Amino acid sequence: MESFSGKLAVVTGGGSGMGRELVRQLAAQGCSVAACDWHPDAVAETAGLARADAGPGVLVTSHACDVSDEAQVLRFRDELLAQHGRGHVDLVFSNAGVGGAGSFVKDDRKEWERTFAVDFWGVYYCARAFLPLLIASGDGVLVNTSSVNGFWGSLGPGMPNHSYCTAKFAVRGFTEALIEDLRTNAPQVRVAVVMPGHVGTDIVKNSFLAHGRDPEQLTDDQLNEMIPDDAQAGLIGAGLLPENPSAEDKRQWLIRMASDFRDKAPLTAAQAAADILDGVRAGAWRILVGQDATMLDERIRANPLAAYDYAELFKGLTPGT
């Protein structure tokens, strides 16, 4: 697919971050877009921004949809077909994702399953709903967003990320297994897996909200639950919290952590979206996004047994190692 002009793309998680930037950049390149998000106001704002830069004949629509609910995905599909007046779609970007339930051992089962449902079942439901429409296009592309956590099941020392990593490994396997399946049974469609590193998005903030934990609204007990004594001691030791922190200290740290993840990332969401679209145009089936993703991929492939021996994995990256 050398050009997106005149095509129709579907983007999930279009309310912010990479999803928002995919919508904007696709529309600017002459592609009509149907964007969804579980935050209807956010995705409506995305659509407005995209329309401002879109050329003649480009239609951008916004839709409320929680991709972890198959009935909502099917409703989203039917809505966009009616609004765009088409019987097929050309591109599907399954981009929606949240974090949460870093520990299988300690964290709440409902939170674990909610994270997995958005991050994997959302990809699965969208593939089920939209594959026939991609086949009908005659030249369709399904683009599923995994993560560096789709080949590395950790965030580093003391930072398990279990549900998210499990889902992103599943997205990677699901997508790679589709390569030969589509070649054999639906050659009109190709598939790509996107594996971003740290990109400046609102995923931390959105993950809080997805699990009903808006830092602005948390009680003192909820803040203590989110930052238990062992984590608090580590944050104090790192200078991130004062000695004997108050509930408000903890609240402000959570808010700052979410904004720092977005604002201090090595790669912006706009840059990441551009890299993804370049990869799709080039026909890549595996799209690494960010220098950190490339570095991790190279090191783990070179020495897979050292993937969780952090001193060995990151050897040579800091002075004296």
C-alpha positions as semicolon CSV with decimal commas, in nm:
position;residue;x (nm);y (nm);z (nm)
1;M;0,000;0,000;0,000
2;E;0,199;0,296;-0,130
3;S;-0,061;0,560;-0,043
4;F;-0,342;0,602;0,208
5;S;-0,528;0,851;-0,012
6;G;-0,889;0,750;-0,076
7;K;-0,874;0,464;0,175
8;L;-1,087;0,406;0,485
9;A;-0,904;0,329;0,810
10;V;-1,030;0,215;1,148
11;V;-0,834;0,326;1,456
12;T;-0,910;0,203;1,808
13;G;-0,788;0,396;2,109
14;G;-0,816;0,710;1,900
15;G;-0,883;0,946;2,189
16;S;-0,520;1,017;2,274
17;G;-0,157;0,923;2,221
18;M;-0,056;0,717;1,920
19;G;-0,418;0,655;1,827
20;R;-0,493;1,026;1,805
21;E;-0,180;1,085;1,597
22;L;-0,261;0,797;1,362
23;V;-0,604;0,950;1,300
24;R;-0,460;1,296;1,236
25;Q;-0,180;1,180;1,007
26;L;-0,400;0,943;0,808
27;A;-0,658;1,216;0,751
28;A;-0,386;1,463;0,648
29;Q;-0,274;1,208;0,389
30;G;-0,619;1,181;0,231
31;C;-0,751;0,880;0,424
32;S;-1,099;0,874;0,573
33;V;-1,096;0,746;0,931
34;A;-1,339;0,595;1,180
35;A;-1,189;0,637;1,527
36;C;-1,316;0,487;1,850
37;D;-1,230;0,520;2,217
38;W;-1,402;0,448;2,546
39;H;-1,374;0,824;2,618
40;P;-1,631;0,970;2,374
41;D;-1,532;1,332;2,436
42;A;-1,164;1,258;2,375
43;V;-1,222;1,078;2,047
44;A;-1,462;1,350;1,933
45;E;-1,183;1,601;1,998
46;T;-0,946;1,385;1,792
47;A;-1,190;1,383;1,503
48;G;-1,220;1,760;1,515
49;L;-0,843;1,804;1,508
50;A;-0,813;1,560;1,218
51;R;-1,084;1,732;1,014
52;A;-0,898;2,062;1,044
53;D;-0,603;1,918;0,851
54;A;-0,791;1,684;0,618
55;G;-0,828;1,745;0,248
56;P;-1,145;1,748;0,040
57;G;-1,346;1,428;0,041
58;V;-1,195;1,299;0,368
59;L;-1,452;1,193;0,629
60;V;-1,347;1,148;0,991
61;T;-1,598;1,004;1,237
62;S;-1,576;0,939;1,610
63;H;-1,739;0,655;1,800
64;A;-1,770;0,547;2,164
65;C;-1,652;0,190;2,205
66;D;-1,494;-0,027;2,474
67;V;-1,307;-0,283;2,263
68;S;-1,311;-0,539;2,544
69;D;-1,686;-0,578;2,479
70;E;-1,753;-0,762;2,151
71;A;-2,106;-0,626;2,124
72;Q;-1,968;-0,271;2,130
73;V;-1,709;-0,359;1,865
74;L;-1,981;-0,494;1,638
75;R;-2,193;-0,184;1,694
76;F;-1,890;0,034;1,612
77;R;-1,839;-0,161;1,289
78;D;-2,200;-0,118;1,182
79;E;-2,203;0,253;1,271
80;L;-1,893;0,336;1,073
81;L;-2,006;0,144;0,765
82;A;-2,333;0,335;0,768
83;Q;-2,170;0,674;0,824
84;H;-1,898;0,622;0,564
85;G;-2,133;0,456;0,315
86;R;-1,893;0,174;0,232
87;G;-1,901;-0,203;0,227
88;H;-1,536;-0,253;0,319
89;V;-1,247;-0,102;0,513
90;D;-0,886;-0,081;0,394
91;L;-0,688;-0,054;0,717
92;V;-0,752;-0,149;1,079
93;F;-0,522;-0,020;1,354
94;S;-0,596;-0,210;1,676
95;N;-0,420;0,036;1,900
96;A;-0,631;0,058;2,217
97;G;-0,452;-0,046;2,535
98;V;-0,430;0,002;2,911
99;G;-0,194;-0,104;3,188
100;G;-0,267;-0,239;3,534
101;A;-0,230;-0,548;3,753
102;G;0,148;-0,556;3,738
103;S;0,157;-0,851;3,975
104;F;-0,021;-1,183;3,921
105;V;0,073;-1,268;4,281
106;K;-0,051;-0,961;4,464
107;D;-0,290;-0,762;4,245
108;D;-0,665;-0,790;4,211
109;R;-0,790;-1,058;3,971
110;K;-1,058;-0,831;3,824
111;E;-0,797;-0,568;3,743
112;W;-0,573;-0,833;3,583
113;E;-0,856;-0,961;3,366
114;R;-0,974;-0,610;3,274
115;T;-0,626;-0,519;3,149
116;F;-0,597;-0,842;2,952
117;A;-0,946;-0,799;2,808
118;V;-0,870;-0,457;2,662
119;D;-0,519;-0,541;2,544
120;F;-0,580;-0,884;2,392
121;W;-0,950;-0,952;2,353
122;G;-0,992;-0,606;2,204
123;V;-0,744;-0,698;1,931
124;Y;-0,913;-1,035;1,880
125;Y;-1,267;-0,893;1,862
126;C;-1,159;-0,629;1,611
127;A;-0,990;-0,890;1,393
128;R;-1,306;-1,100;1,398
129;A;-1,530;-0,803;1,321
130;F;-1,320;-0,639;1,051
131;L;-1,138;-0,921;0,869
132;P;-1,428;-0,986;0,626
133;L;-1,431;-0,614;0,545
134;L;-1,055;-0,610;0,491
135;I;-1,089;-0,908;0,257
136;A;-1,361;-0,721;0,069
137;S;-1,124;-0,429;0,012
138;G;-0,898;-0,649;-0,199
139;D;-0,588;-0,488;-0,045
140;G;-0,644;-0,473;0,330
141;V;-0,397;-0,428;0,614
142;L;-0,454;-0,531;0,975
143;V;-0,213;-0,356;1,215
144;N;-0,206;-0,485;1,574
145;T;-0,020;-0,296;1,846
146;S;0,186;-0,514;2,077
147;S;0,483;-0,367;2,268
148;V;0,842;-0,429;2,367
149;N;0,656;-0,611;2,644
150;G;0,549;-0,853;2,374
151;F;0,903;-0,992;2,371
152;W;1,028;-0,883;2,715
153;G;0,803;-0,966;3,010
154;S;0,921;-0,703;3,255
155;L;0,982;-0,334;3,310
156;G;1,312;-0,405;3,485
157;P;1,426;-0,476;3,843
158;G;1,141;-0,471;4,093
159;M;0,886;-0,376;3,827
160;P;0,667;-0,670;3,724
161;N;0,411;-0,589;3,455
162;H;0,230;-0,919;3,434
163;S;-0,114;-0,868;3,281
164;Y;0,002;-0,615;3,022
165;C;0,301;-0,830;2,923
166;T;0,087;-1,142;2,898
167;A;-0,159;-0,963;2,670
168;K;0,112;-0,812;2,453
169;F;0,285;-1,150;2,411
170;A;-0,055;-1,285;2,307
171;V;-0,106;-1,003;2,055
172;R;0,235;-1,074;1,905
173;G;0,168;-1,449;1,876
174;F;-0,182;-1,397;1,740
175;T;-0,051;-1,157;1,475
176;E;0,251;-1,360;1,369
177;A;0,034;-1,672;1,339
178;L;-0,196;-1,479;1,106
179;I;0,085;-1,418;0,856
180;E;0,074;-1,763;0,701
181;D;-0,298;-1,803;0,769
182;L;-0,374;-1,494;0,560
183;R;-0,125;-1,590;0,288
184;T;-0,300;-1,924;0,257
185;N;-0,662;-1,834;0,312
186;A;-0,703;-1,459;0,256
187;P;-0,417;-1,326;0,042
188;Q;-0,608;-1,000;-0,007
189;V;-0,503;-0,902;0,347
190;R;-0,168;-0,868;0,516
191;V;-0,094;-0,818;0,883
192;A;0,164;-0,624;1,082
193;V;0,257;-0,620;1,451
194;V;0,372;-0,291;1,605
195;M;0,617;-0,309;1,897
196;P;0,671;0,033;2,055
197;G;0,909;0,115;2,335
198;H;0,849;0,415;2,561
199;V;0,630;0,657;2,368
200;G;0,490;0,977;2,516
201;T;0,124;0,893;2,563
202;D;-0,141;0,916;2,837
203;I;-0,148;0,538;2,894
204;V;-0,056;0,574;3,262
205;K;-0,332;0,828;3,325
206;N;-0,581;0,632;3,113
207;S;-0,492;0,310;3,294
208;F;-0,575;0,472;3,628
209;L;-0,911;0,581;3,488
210;A;-0,982;0,243;3,327
211;H;-0,956;0,079;3,668
212;G;-1,157;0,348;3,847
213;R;-0,854;0,509;4,010
214;D;-0,846;0,875;3,917
215;P;-0,566;1,009;4,144
216;E;-0,762;1,329;4,195
217;Q;-1,050;1,131;4,350
218;L;-0,868;0,860;4,550
219;T;-0,921;0,831;4,924
220;D;-0,629;0,811;5,165
221;D;-0,685;0,435;5,201
222;Q;-0,684;0,387;4,823
223;L;-0,361;0,585;4,791
224;N;-0,199;0,368;5,057
225;E;-0,318;0,059;4,873
226;M;-0,170;0,183;4,544
227;I;0,162;0,276;4,710
228;P;0,221;0,011;4,980
229;D;0,497;0,040;5,238
230;D;0,764;-0,143;5,036
231;A;0,702;0,071;4,727
232;Q;0,687;0,384;4,942
233;A;1,028;0,305;5,094
234;G;1,178;0,266;4,749
235;L;1,032;0,598;4,634
236;I;1,162;0,775;4,944
237;G;1,505;0,622;4,886
238;A;1,503;0,746;4,527
239;G;1,407;1,096;4,637
240;L;1,067;1,078;4,471
241;L;0,872;1,107;4,795
242;P;0,961;1,294;5,115
243;E;1,012;1,118;5,448
244;N;0,676;1,028;5,606
245;P;0,478;1,130;5,297
246;S;0,124;1,253;5,336
247;A;-0,166;1,127;5,127
248;E;-0,141;1,445;4,921
249;D;0,231;1,378;4,857
250;K;0,138;1,038;4,719
251;R;-0,145;1,183;4,511
252;Q;0,082;1,440;4,352
253;W;0,346;1,176;4,281
254;L;0,092;0,963;4,091
255;I;-0,022;1,265;3,890
256;R;0,338;1,364;3,817
257;M;0,432;1,008;3,720
258;A;0,153;0,998;3,462
259;S;0,247;1,332;3,309
260;D;0,621;1,256;3,314
261;F;0,559;0,930;3,127
262;R;0,400;1,137;2,851
263;D;0,613;1,450;2,857
264;K;0,960;1,302;2,922
265;A;0,943;1,008;2,684
266;P;1,224;0,963;2,430
267;L;0,972;0,950;2,144
268;T;0,657;1,154;2,090
269;A;0,327;1,000;1,990
270;A;0,344;1,193;1,661
271;Q;0,686;1,048;1,578
272;A;0,568;0,700;1,671
273;A;0,260;0,726;1,448
274;A;0,475;0,842;1,157
275;D;0,705;0,542;1,205
276;I;0,406;0,306;1,211
277;L;0,261;0,450;0,891
278;D;0,603;0,435;0,722
279;G;0,624;0,067;0,815
280;V;0,276;-0,006;0,682
281;R;0,356;0,168;0,353
282;A;0,680;-0,027;0,326
283;G;0,501;-0,359;0,370
284;A;0,677;-0,453;0,697
285;W;0,514;-0,723;0,907
286;R;0,710;-0,626;1,222
287;I;0,742;-0,259;1,312
288;L;0,972;-0,166;1,599
289;V;0,908;0,187;1,727
290;G;1,178;0,375;1,915
291;Q;1,550;0,329;1,974
292;D;1,479;0,157;2,307
293;A;1,266;-0,103;2,127
294;T;1,543;-0,164;1,873
295;M;1,806;-0,194;2,147
296;L;1,604;-0,438;2,357
297;D;1,515;-0,646;2,055
298;E;1,880;-0,674;1,948
299;R;2,005;-0,761;2,297
300;I;1,739;-1,021;2,372
301;R;1,783;-1,186;2,032
302;A;2,160;-1,196;2,082
303;N;2,136;-1,351;2,429
304;P;1,783;-1,465;2,515
305;L;1,893;-1,638;2,835
306;A;2,003;-1,300;2,973
307;A;1,663;-1,134;2,915
308;Y;1,591;-1,128;3,289
309;D;1,951;-1,104;3,410
310;Y;1,938;-0,726;3,403
311;A;2,305;-0,665;3,478
312;E;2,400;-0,881;3,182
313;L;2,121;-0,759;2,954
314;F;2,217;-0,393;2,999
315;K;2,590;-0,449;3,027
316;G;2,788;-0,173;2,860
317;L;2,502;0,077;2,854
318;T;2,626;0,270;3,157
319;P;2,981;0,375;3,250
320;G;3,180;0,106;3,426
321;T;2,961;-0,184;3,317
